[in-house]
XYZ file of C-alpha atoms in Angstrom:
753
model
C 0.007 -0.044 -0.028
C 1.274 3.548 -0.956
C 1.014 6.107 1.844
C -0.984 9.217 1.301
C 2.154 11.427 1.393
C 4.048 9.224 -0.997
C 0.993 9.012 -3.257
C 0.787 12.684 -3.354
C 4.521 13.136 -4.138
C 4.169 10.509 -6.755
C 1.324 12.318 -8.420
C 2.842 15.824 -8.334
C 6.239 14.463 -9.215
C 4.841 12.851 -12.227
C 2.879 16.035 -13.007
C 5.988 18.124 -13.106
C 7.924 15.623 -15.143
C 5.225 14.798 -17.814
C 4.509 18.541 -18.382
C 7.746 19.351 -19.992
C 7.656 16.462 -22.334
C 4.122 17.058 -23.500
C 4.511 20.908 -23.690
C 7.883 20.380 -25.786
C 5.676 19.156 -28.676
C 4.137 22.705 -28.626
C 7.219 24.895 -27.754
C 9.183 23.228 -30.585
C 7.029 25.304 -33.058
C 7.795 28.383 -31.450
C 4.599 28.847 -29.604
C 4.633 30.068 -26.091
C 3.197 27.580 -23.531
C 0.242 29.156 -21.647
C -2.166 27.526 -19.411
C -3.842 29.445 -16.404
C -5.723 26.315 -15.132
C -2.596 24.314 -15.000
C -0.805 27.196 -13.209
C -3.597 27.125 -10.594
C -3.051 23.331 -10.204
C 0.736 23.829 -9.753
C -0.036 26.522 -7.190
C -2.222 24.154 -5.195
C 0.214 21.416 -5.419
C 2.870 23.815 -4.230
C 0.995 24.658 -1.048
C 0.475 20.902 -0.310
C 4.098 20.068 -0.819
C 5.357 22.880 1.335
C 3.946 21.195 4.335
C 5.044 17.681 3.461
C 8.718 16.889 4.031
C 9.842 13.783 2.190
C 13.198 12.152 3.054
C 15.901 14.819 3.145
C 14.343 17.036 0.736
C 13.513 20.648 1.398
C 9.749 21.165 1.115
C 10.029 24.784 0.431
C 12.448 24.143 -2.458
C 10.251 21.435 -3.806
C 7.219 23.712 -3.632
C 9.214 26.553 -5.241
C 9.769 24.258 -8.301
C 6.065 24.050 -8.898
C 5.507 27.818 -8.347
C 8.132 28.548 -10.862
C 6.378 26.229 -13.286
C 3.077 27.962 -12.586
C 4.663 31.436 -13.280
C 6.050 30.121 -16.579
C 2.606 28.933 -17.570
C 0.819 31.997 -16.695
C 3.256 34.989 -16.276
C 0.237 37.351 -15.406
C -0.485 35.103 -12.284
C 0.103 37.757 -9.780
C -1.614 35.604 -7.117
C 1.574 33.431 -7.120
C 3.807 36.333 -5.920
C 2.991 36.080 -2.122
C 3.659 32.240 -1.902
C 6.651 32.516 -4.052
C 8.179 35.120 -1.614
C 7.051 33.269 1.564
C 8.276 29.901 0.334
C 11.490 31.284 -1.393
C 12.396 33.018 1.998
C 12.194 29.564 3.652
C 14.151 27.661 0.999
C 17.649 26.358 2.106
C 18.639 25.333 -1.450
C 18.466 28.710 -3.414
C 21.011 29.116 -6.298
C 21.947 32.433 -7.860
C 19.170 32.095 -10.544
C 16.738 31.585 -7.804
C 17.693 34.727 -6.016
C 17.571 36.676 -9.287
C 13.988 35.630 -9.767
C 13.045 36.037 -6.114
C 14.212 39.659 -6.431
C 12.076 40.159 -9.751
C 9.126 38.773 -7.955
C 9.585 40.829 -4.850
C 9.858 44.049 -7.202
C 6.651 43.232 -8.692
C 4.896 42.260 -5.471
C 5.320 45.706 -3.947
C 2.285 47.782 -3.688
C 0.740 49.821 -0.954
C -1.631 47.080 -0.190
C 1.107 44.086 0.017
C 1.296 42.106 3.065
C 3.955 43.814 4.978
C 5.031 40.645 6.870
C 5.869 39.040 3.441
C 7.882 42.035 2.437
C 9.837 41.901 5.643
C 10.591 38.271 5.379
C 11.621 38.664 1.844
C 14.022 41.495 2.746
C 15.693 39.387 5.545
C 16.105 36.448 3.069
C 17.580 38.620 0.292
C 19.986 40.212 3.043
C 20.985 36.804 4.273
C 22.200 35.961 0.671
C 24.753 39.020 0.781
C 28.071 37.796 2.056
C 29.627 41.161 2.768
C 28.473 44.471 4.470
C 29.050 46.196 1.207
C 26.851 43.747 -0.618
C 24.193 44.348 2.011
C 24.435 48.147 1.731
C 24.331 47.911 -2.128
C 21.352 45.625 -1.829
C 19.476 47.986 0.513
C 20.028 50.976 -1.665
C 18.545 48.900 -4.758
C 15.518 47.888 -2.577
C 14.908 51.554 -1.300
C 14.906 52.787 -4.920
C 12.442 49.922 -5.983
C 10.185 50.519 -3.073
C 10.084 54.306 -3.182
C 6.710 55.724 -3.099
C 5.126 52.254 -4.058
C 5.153 51.170 -0.382
C 6.326 53.965 1.983
C 6.294 51.778 4.994
C 8.636 49.329 3.444
C 10.949 52.236 2.234
C 10.833 53.353 5.860
C 11.994 49.915 7.069
C 14.745 49.534 4.528
C 16.065 53.086 5.272
C 16.175 52.346 8.973
C 18.171 49.178 8.312
C 20.618 51.101 6.228
C 20.913 53.559 9.034
C 21.715 50.809 11.355
C 24.489 49.559 9.014
C 25.864 53.121 9.059
C 25.862 53.236 12.831
C 27.815 49.934 13.035
C 30.655 51.524 11.016
C 30.372 54.898 13.047
C 28.988 56.762 10.055
C 26.784 58.716 12.154
C 25.844 61.587 9.761
C 24.801 59.068 7.082
C 22.902 57.143 9.858
C 21.112 60.175 11.121
C 20.064 61.116 7.352
C 18.663 57.554 6.774
C 16.691 57.470 10.219
C 15.353 60.725 9.313
C 14.288 59.581 5.984
C 12.800 56.341 7.579
C 10.543 58.597 9.906
C 9.629 60.819 7.002
C 8.324 57.840 5.026
C 6.553 56.291 8.023
C 5.646 58.362 11.051
C 4.571 55.324 13.016
C 8.183 53.905 12.767
C 8.993 54.322 16.445
C 12.463 52.801 16.150
C 13.382 55.182 13.505
C 12.278 58.167 15.562
C 14.121 56.910 18.659
C 17.491 56.339 16.712
C 17.145 59.738 14.843
C 16.590 61.538 18.120
C 19.445 59.759 19.781
C 21.799 60.750 16.967
C 20.654 64.322 16.964
C 21.372 64.508 20.663
C 24.971 63.266 19.954
C 25.344 66.651 18.060
C 23.666 68.614 20.895
C 20.460 69.044 18.747
C 16.970 68.217 19.416
C 13.612 67.975 17.775
C 11.018 70.432 18.586
C 8.717 69.756 21.485
C 5.738 69.653 19.056
C 7.394 66.862 17.016
C 7.922 64.954 20.257
C 4.454 65.314 21.325
C 3.086 64.100 18.039
C 5.164 61.081 18.055
C 4.004 60.181 21.595
C 0.409 60.708 20.319
C 0.984 58.274 17.456
C 2.009 55.835 19.855
C -1.580 55.659 21.237
C -2.739 55.066 17.659
C -0.336 52.094 17.373
C -1.809 50.522 20.481
C -4.875 52.141 21.965
C -4.616 49.586 24.907
C -1.261 50.584 26.172
C -1.096 52.301 29.586
C 2.624 53.151 28.869
C 1.830 54.913 25.586
C -1.217 57.032 27.152
C 0.842 58.058 30.226
C 3.961 58.790 28.032
C 1.914 61.186 25.985
C 0.094 62.745 29.180
C 3.407 63.243 31.060
C 5.026 65.048 28.062
C 2.193 67.331 27.448
C 2.157 68.027 31.174
C 5.756 68.983 31.027
C 5.115 71.173 27.944
C 2.424 73.033 29.775
C -0.279 71.812 27.403
C -2.542 71.002 30.501
C -5.882 70.594 28.739
C -4.465 67.885 26.215
C -2.536 66.382 29.208
C -5.789 66.191 31.090
C -7.492 64.392 28.197
C -4.557 61.882 28.168
C -4.671 61.205 31.950
C -8.431 60.746 31.749
C -7.781 58.311 28.822
C -5.421 56.365 30.887
C -7.717 56.262 33.986
C -10.470 54.748 31.707
C -7.918 52.228 30.143
C -6.925 51.181 33.521
C -10.362 50.417 34.709
C -10.921 48.417 31.307
C -7.871 46.412 31.746
C -7.781 45.990 35.683
C -11.575 46.269 36.702
C -10.872 44.646 40.093
C -7.949 46.768 40.988
C -8.118 50.228 42.879
C -7.528 53.356 40.753
C -3.864 54.320 40.824
C -3.342 57.599 42.444
C -0.338 57.956 39.855
C -2.953 58.363 37.206
C -5.866 60.031 38.953
C -3.884 62.741 40.716
C -2.223 64.205 37.757
C -5.523 63.827 35.756
C -7.077 65.996 38.631
C -4.176 68.495 38.586
C -4.167 68.860 34.833
C -7.897 69.478 34.930
C -7.570 71.912 37.823
C -5.154 73.915 35.695
C -7.595 73.899 32.765
C -10.508 76.347 33.401
C -13.099 74.603 31.300
C -12.165 71.176 32.708
C -12.246 71.774 36.420
C -15.319 69.715 36.907
C -13.168 66.659 36.062
C -11.430 67.099 39.391
C -14.590 66.269 41.048
C -15.123 63.263 38.725
C -11.567 62.071 39.626
C -12.019 62.583 43.288
C -15.350 60.616 43.087
C -13.732 57.657 41.507
C -11.141 57.351 44.189
C -13.802 57.765 46.905
C -15.922 55.018 45.329
C -13.085 52.736 45.576
C -13.017 53.134 49.311
C -9.708 54.920 49.465
C -8.974 58.430 50.824
C -6.399 60.743 49.303
C -5.909 64.167 50.862
C -4.289 65.591 47.599
C -7.214 64.518 45.578
C -9.588 66.197 48.066
C -7.395 69.387 48.051
C -7.620 69.577 44.289
C -11.355 68.897 44.203
C -12.037 71.611 46.810
C -9.809 74.058 44.944
C -11.548 73.306 41.726
C -15.047 73.769 43.123
C -13.859 77.096 44.536
C -12.471 78.119 41.109
C -15.758 77.204 39.547
C -17.566 79.543 41.969
C -19.251 76.881 44.041
C -17.942 78.098 47.378
C -20.259 75.957 49.551
C -19.153 72.764 47.751
C -15.529 73.758 48.151
C -15.898 74.480 51.943
C -17.850 71.168 52.346
C -15.142 69.080 50.677
C -12.220 70.974 52.465
C -14.092 70.461 55.912
C -14.792 66.763 55.543
C -11.320 66.025 54.263
C -9.670 67.814 57.146
C -11.914 66.045 59.651
C -11.297 62.434 58.214
C -7.666 63.094 57.955
C -7.420 64.104 61.567
C -9.527 61.242 62.772
C -7.225 58.870 60.711
C -4.091 60.290 62.337
C -5.309 60.636 65.877
C -2.294 61.271 68.020
C 0.083 60.068 65.466
C 2.035 61.588 62.448
C 1.312 58.704 60.067
C -1.622 56.579 59.174
C -2.051 54.076 56.247
C -3.806 56.623 54.018
C -2.420 60.194 55.280
C 0.387 61.724 56.975
C 0.764 64.835 59.296
C 3.132 66.297 56.657
C 0.311 65.898 53.946
C -2.234 67.599 56.208
C 0.194 70.440 57.081
C 0.554 70.861 53.115
C -3.347 70.764 52.810
C -3.806 73.558 55.286
C -0.870 75.526 53.669
C -1.783 75.478 49.972
C -5.341 74.052 49.460
C -7.322 75.203 52.543
C -5.141 78.034 53.999
C -5.273 78.058 57.827
C -2.359 79.244 59.704
C -3.319 77.497 62.880
C -3.971 74.174 61.601
C -0.983 74.382 59.061
C 1.326 75.035 62.255
C -0.094 72.324 64.299
C 0.239 69.580 61.612
C 3.468 70.764 60.289
C 5.037 70.784 63.835
C 3.826 67.292 64.437
C 5.379 66.085 61.241
C 8.583 67.846 62.023
C 8.774 66.454 65.653
C 8.115 62.919 64.255
C 11.068 63.133 61.864
C 13.102 66.463 62.225
C 15.671 65.302 59.770
C 13.311 64.558 57.070
C 13.620 67.343 54.248
C 9.956 67.328 53.503
C 9.015 67.940 57.180
C 11.562 70.724 57.499
C 10.366 72.233 54.253
C 6.717 72.491 55.252
C 7.505 73.526 58.860
C 9.764 76.407 57.482
C 7.024 77.529 55.165
C 4.385 77.601 58.018
C 6.849 79.805 59.885
C 7.013 82.237 56.931
C 3.279 82.225 56.600
C 3.111 83.496 60.273
C 5.937 86.152 59.490
C 8.695 84.242 61.404
C 11.078 84.780 58.392
C 14.232 84.436 60.142
C 13.382 81.063 61.625
C 11.868 79.958 58.260
C 15.128 80.829 56.543
C 17.110 78.854 58.970
C 14.992 75.643 58.556
C 14.695 76.054 54.698
C 18.532 76.694 54.318
C 20.257 73.623 53.045
C 17.297 72.002 51.487
C 17.742 71.490 47.828
C 15.501 70.522 45.010
C 12.202 70.892 47.056
C 9.661 73.236 45.775
C 8.262 74.259 49.090
C 11.703 75.024 50.417
C 12.419 77.133 47.427
C 9.223 78.991 47.720
C 9.931 79.653 51.374
C 13.356 80.957 50.568
C 11.790 83.370 48.091
C 9.362 84.570 50.624
C 12.308 85.266 53.016
C 13.994 87.297 50.350
C 10.781 89.237 49.772
C 10.632 90.184 53.476
C 14.273 91.452 53.089
C 13.143 93.485 50.175
C 15.517 91.645 47.895
C 12.851 91.576 45.189
C 15.025 90.526 42.117
C 16.571 87.570 44.102
C 12.986 86.558 45.238
C 11.618 86.787 41.596
C 14.426 84.410 40.463
C 13.642 82.053 43.336
C 9.984 82.065 42.646
C 10.603 81.243 39.030
C 12.916 78.431 40.080
C 10.243 76.991 42.541
C 7.516 77.161 39.764
C 9.856 75.284 37.098
C 10.039 72.358 39.579
C 6.205 71.615 39.099
C 4.445 74.383 37.246
C 1.130 72.859 37.663
C 1.066 72.213 41.434
C -0.729 74.228 44.128
C 2.572 75.309 45.483
C 3.460 76.683 42.052
C 0.125 78.499 42.080
C 0.904 80.379 45.222
C 4.474 81.194 43.601
C 2.619 82.548 40.591
C 0.563 84.744 42.694
C 3.564 86.142 44.467
C 5.315 86.807 41.248
C 2.265 88.849 39.956
C 2.161 90.860 43.097
C 5.749 91.757 42.574
C 5.267 92.776 38.818
C 6.431 89.793 37.215
C 5.143 86.375 35.779
C 6.365 82.938 34.771
C 6.713 81.900 31.049
C 7.102 78.106 30.456
C 10.408 77.199 28.603
C 8.090 75.493 25.916
C 5.311 77.466 24.520
C 2.177 75.454 25.084
C 0.346 77.298 22.296
C 2.741 75.947 19.690
C 2.506 72.419 20.810
C -1.269 72.636 21.089
C -1.736 74.020 17.826
C 0.571 71.592 16.245
C -1.310 68.561 17.715
C -4.587 69.963 16.658
C -3.427 70.479 13.032
C -2.231 66.914 12.883
C -4.892 64.981 14.925
C -7.839 67.290 14.888
C -9.440 69.667 17.255
C -10.052 66.895 19.764
C -6.427 65.804 19.982
C -7.348 62.683 21.922
C -10.691 61.144 21.963
C -12.211 59.384 24.914
C -10.967 55.638 25.471
C -12.697 53.236 23.622
C -12.760 49.434 24.413
C -11.526 47.037 21.850
C -15.083 46.135 20.613
C -15.514 49.787 19.641
C -12.119 50.229 17.973
C -12.498 47.543 15.305
C -14.790 44.770 14.135
C -13.963 41.535 12.300
C -15.886 39.402 10.135
C -15.167 36.396 7.802
C -16.557 36.883 4.273
C -17.129 33.618 2.450
C -18.896 35.169 -0.703
C -22.101 33.152 0.045
C -23.366 30.576 2.429
C -23.435 27.513 -0.104
C -21.074 25.951 -2.471
C -21.168 22.927 -4.663
C -18.826 19.900 -5.097
C -15.379 20.591 -6.915
C -15.876 24.388 -6.937
C -13.546 26.914 -5.272
C -14.604 29.708 -3.031
C -13.175 33.042 -1.792
C -12.681 33.933 1.742
C -11.673 37.283 3.137
C -11.180 38.401 6.666
C -12.528 41.893 6.976
C -11.186 44.246 9.595
C -13.127 47.512 9.952
C -11.884 50.589 11.804
C -14.879 51.775 13.913
C -12.648 54.400 15.775
C -11.736 58.019 14.925
C -8.050 57.199 14.703
C -6.111 55.006 12.333
C -5.452 51.398 13.305
C -1.984 50.232 12.856
C -1.467 46.470 12.522
C 2.170 45.725 13.867
C 4.032 43.787 16.401
C 3.462 46.565 18.840
C -0.039 47.212 17.779
C -3.497 46.370 19.286
C -3.583 43.520 16.699
C -0.324 41.972 15.713
C -1.646 40.135 12.496
C -1.438 36.661 13.662
C -4.296 34.526 12.426
C -5.365 30.971 13.092
C -8.403 29.291 11.292
C -9.907 26.136 12.596
C -12.594 24.182 10.601
C -15.221 21.906 12.177
C -17.052 19.684 9.720
C -20.397 18.376 10.452
C -23.389 16.569 8.853
C -22.649 13.462 6.881
C -18.974 13.701 8.110
C -17.902 14.714 11.460
C -14.271 16.178 11.551
C -12.485 18.934 13.454
C -9.584 20.330 11.687
C -7.132 22.392 13.861
C -4.802 25.075 12.413
C -6.208 24.685 8.864
C -4.306 28.063 8.377
C -1.803 29.768 10.619
C -0.410 32.926 9.212
C 0.565 36.466 9.797
C -1.015 39.210 7.747
C 0.066 42.743 8.232
C -1.409 45.385 5.857
C 1.243 47.826 4.798
C -0.829 50.930 5.367
C -2.899 51.944 8.535
C -6.645 51.258 8.427
C -8.090 54.885 8.364
C -11.223 55.588 10.260
C -14.328 54.224 8.567
C -12.273 51.990 6.164
C -11.335 48.466 6.287
C -8.576 45.961 5.508
C -9.337 42.794 3.589
C -7.104 39.884 4.117
C -7.601 36.882 1.775
C -7.614 33.379 3.241
C -7.210 30.308 1.240
C -9.529 28.013 3.164
C -10.131 25.305 0.530
C -6.685 23.706 1.465
C -4.943 21.072 3.154
C -6.885 18.397 4.998
C -10.210 20.133 4.528
C -9.856 20.295 0.771
C -8.999 16.719 0.605
C -11.814 15.794 2.890
C -14.448 17.694 0.877
C -13.225 16.383 -2.595
C -12.980 12.774 -1.339
C -16.518 12.401 -0.270
C -18.576 13.874 -3.280
C -21.933 12.551 -2.060
C -21.794 13.912 1.452
C -23.806 16.796 2.570
C -21.839 18.873 5.055
C -21.494 22.115 7.042
C -18.121 23.594 7.651
C -17.794 26.212 10.355
C -14.716 28.197 10.161
C -13.429 29.784 13.437
C -10.812 32.588 13.137
C -8.611 33.387 15.940
C -6.773 36.714 16.041
C -3.366 36.719 17.880
C -4.351 33.383 19.375
C -3.281 32.331 22.992
C -4.194 29.368 24.923
C -6.879 29.809 27.643
C -6.847 28.031 30.962
C -7.975 24.687 29.502
C -5.270 25.048 26.762
C -7.919 25.810 23.991
C -7.071 28.687 21.513
C -8.723 32.048 22.206
C -8.075 35.595 21.091
C -5.541 37.736 22.869
C -8.119 40.522 23.112
C -10.600 38.557 25.208
C -13.391 41.008 24.367
C -13.173 40.340 20.656
C -14.857 36.921 20.050
C -13.366 34.573 17.724
C -14.914 35.091 14.224
C -17.306 32.322 13.007
C -18.972 31.641 9.717
C -20.579 28.480 8.190
C -20.426 27.232 4.715
C -22.777 24.608 3.400
C -22.353 22.054 0.746
C -24.940 19.505 -0.571
C -23.696 16.348 -1.702
C -23.769 15.361 -5.432
C -27.094 13.894 -6.409
C -25.658 10.992 -8.479
C -28.335 10.072 -10.856
C -27.852 7.948 -13.719
C -28.328 10.765 -16.249
C -25.768 13.029 -14.357
C -23.176 10.169 -14.165
C -23.379 9.387 -17.913
C -23.083 13.121 -18.784
C -19.903 13.318 -16.883
C -18.575 10.153 -18.592
C -19.438 11.622 -22.045
C -17.458 14.900 -20.938
C -14.383 12.796 -20.641
C -14.678 11.749 -24.215
C -15.659 15.094 -25.966
C -15.892 17.889 -23.430
C -13.895 21.029 -22.894
C -10.626 21.105 -20.957
C -12.342 22.483 -17.875
C -15.257 20.021 -18.127
C -12.836 17.177 -18.328
C -10.984 18.473 -15.325
C -14.023 18.637 -13.067
C -15.141 15.156 -14.356
C -11.895 13.469 -13.348
C -11.875 15.213 -10.111
C -15.313 13.839 -9.423
C -14.620 10.226 -10.503
C -11.337 10.338 -8.413
C -13.564 11.391 -5.389
C -16.261 8.768 -6.047
C -13.453 6.111 -6.068
C -12.112 7.216 -2.756
C -15.558 7.409 -1.367
C -16.447 3.914 -2.439
C -13.176 2.295 -1.235
C -13.596 4.068 2.066
C -17.276 2.825 2.615
C -16.275 -0.628 1.574
C -13.645 -0.779 4.084
C -15.198 1.237 7.119
C -18.902 0.914 6.463
C -21.367 3.587 5.099
C -21.370 7.022 6.957
C -24.347 8.111 4.881
C -26.533 6.913 2.020
C -24.829 7.084 -1.093
C -24.931 5.570 -4.792
C -22.392 2.891 -5.108
C -20.760 2.772 -8.612
C -18.840 -0.240 -9.728
C -15.052 0.205 -9.207
C -13.899 -0.815 -12.518
C -16.127 1.894 -14.133
C -14.528 4.626 -11.770
C -10.959 3.305 -12.374
C -11.372 3.462 -16.055
C -12.739 7.069 -15.785
C -9.654 8.111 -13.888
C -7.420 6.245 -16.366
C -9.216 8.229 -19.140
C -8.062 11.394 -17.777
C -4.595 10.215 -17.203
C -4.248 9.162 -20.946
C -6.067 12.100 -22.432
C -4.362 13.561 -25.521
C -4.554 17.100 -23.884
C -1.470 17.486 -21.643
C -3.323 19.927 -19.480
C -6.089 17.492 -18.736
C -3.376 14.827 -17.979
C -1.607 17.192 -15.624
C -4.935 18.029 -13.834
C -5.637 14.176 -13.628
C -2.341 13.603 -11.965
C -2.929 16.173 -9.276
C -6.405 14.440 -8.552
C -4.365 11.190 -7.815
C -3.480 13.059 -4.442
C -6.834 11.961 -3.127
C -6.460 8.457 -3.805
C -4.818 7.188 -0.558
C -5.426 3.457 -0.353
C -7.111 3.296 -3.738
C -4.118 3.237 -6.064
C -4.092 -0.296 -7.417
C -2.039 -2.029 -10.052
C -4.040 -0.520 -13.105
C -3.727 2.819 -11.933
C -0.099 2.563 -11.044
C 0.407 1.290 -14.542
C -1.382 4.265 -16.079
C 0.665 6.640 -14.082
C 4.088 4.843 -15.026
C 3.208 4.869 -18.710
C 3.514 8.826 -18.625
C 7.195 8.245 -17.465
C 7.971 6.791 -20.795
C 7.765 10.444 -22.506
C 11.099 11.699 -23.473
C 11.925 14.272 -20.870
C 12.819 17.021 -23.281
C 14.607 19.920 -21.570
C 12.090 22.727 -21.095
C 13.538 26.004 -19.771
C 10.178 27.387 -18.653
C 9.449 24.464 -16.413
C 12.166 23.092 -14.000
C 11.957 19.658 -12.374
C 14.339 18.414 -9.792
C 16.166 15.442 -10.766
C 15.566 13.596 -7.678
C 11.805 13.810 -8.537
C 12.227 11.079 -11.256
C 14.005 8.855 -8.807
C 11.474 9.145 -6.199
C 8.590 8.502 -8.500
C 10.401 5.391 -9.760
C 11.166 4.197 -6.144
C 7.446 4.698 -5.208
C 6.196 2.726 -8.355
C 8.538 -0.185 -7.313
C 7.143 -0.505 -3.850
């Protein structure tokens, strides 16, 4: 008995050996060989061969032989390009001719809609064939010229790669230019931006704050579910003084945190700066109350949050609410502290700060600052707040003594300035006030320092002009620089389009995975994105046949360009392949349903079963139905007649049907009937298959050979003899179809078994 794998190799091996001999009859007359149908056959064969390693042969190299043959038969078959690049990148037996053809296919494959992952693999492969650094540099320059504007993302990747080579040989000027070019072509190339910035700093140069802010904002587009990206943008906007945008970003981060960790307490590291930025933005001060309410709802108490909430209410004109918030916060903090200076949620130092800057009260400020100082006299924070309280009460000499020697503390710096003002040293005081503000320009301490500056005829100007950064961001991202956080289900949707719900035996069907952008921002599919492009498809067959096929497809598909708001990306999936294809073709009279399950960035769940990395996005499902062939006598006779006088395509479909009926019959004979079917005498089916194998049309003969891949367990002496007779053709050399010499040896060995 010949195994399925051996049988399959036998059939395809004969196909590629027979084709040159038969086609030579036509090529001798100068006519170019052309057969799109046979090219499609070789394409299917290549996909099957690529997963079946036989002996010590390289499956990718074997598959490439068929793809090259297919390309020779149909030079306009652009659908071959992707597989030629994927399999060519995997081949370990490439020769100079192969690399040259690979480069030519790569050049033709490049468009703005190409699968970027395929392009990236192809580039790595071509670079691996270069033996020296100079060869790699020359190749990269050629590839950059080829990619150009046809695929800016690829051009960016290539320029960054060239820049890295320049860094390795310390050519920093050339490296900087290439990283700049890489960022110019693709503003989502975070690596290129980082390296460009790094090299600029080596020359004591820097990009403008507006450019930095834009790059950090794009990082949120790349992965809207990244806390790090949201906080990075928020913190930079805070430092740049763009408090309104920073407030939006911190709120985004707060909502994102609740989405990712609904069972965890809200982190003050997010909520406190959100409240602070909102407080510094007049039309957003109500958000301070929202932030404080969220923290209270978690059961936590934070005196700083209460200070901002009360201050915001006062700025909004709601004095009663402000007083109420301050009073409740002060009482609760005092109760928590009791006679001590520290409790789990508040300290005497923080309460001293509260009465100094949020709800000014000299008596309370002194009492709590004194308690903090007595508990730890050497703590800089305690000394600073105590010194400030002394200055508040006019004890400037003592305040100066306690504040002296404390560096890098905003309260101490403010206190020193107050002492200078008491000494009428206004110029020194103004410089000290500005230095104090610069330590944290948005804080309540800075607010007091700004008031003192104004009283003394001066004001504070941020080193970065917020208006410039703000306008740049609005110009690039819209009036609403950062929209409210959206959960994954509101960012994109996914569906599997099968082009219909029914198909008939022997026909092919198209499948596309449609990813639609539902958000107001572009979606960037990449290794660091919300979706990395990893796709797995399982198939569950039910009805007359029950079968679960895991990992029918496992691939990575990365659109080259971002998916713009309201648009979609269509990723083609070849679902009629592998085990499913063989199963459906081998049982023509079976009525089945095939449920396809598509996983995005699949990961195992607790039970080890596949699920989506984004749990909120359910795996995509769709069902395809196929009614079994109604094998009436009239239908059967028509197909037999087709073998004698039909067109090429009709003959191909007829041979495929008879091969399937033969497999179906033999299986039922061995294992028992799975369903009701019309039984045809075996000699009739064998003769029908042999008829295709001996057809005068070489294209039909090749198609018939491919159909033999179904006949696991059904290849008897008669069929073997029909196959072997094809080997008697004189193997005339044909430059358009390349066959490995080992294919003939393998076929002969299998026939002798």
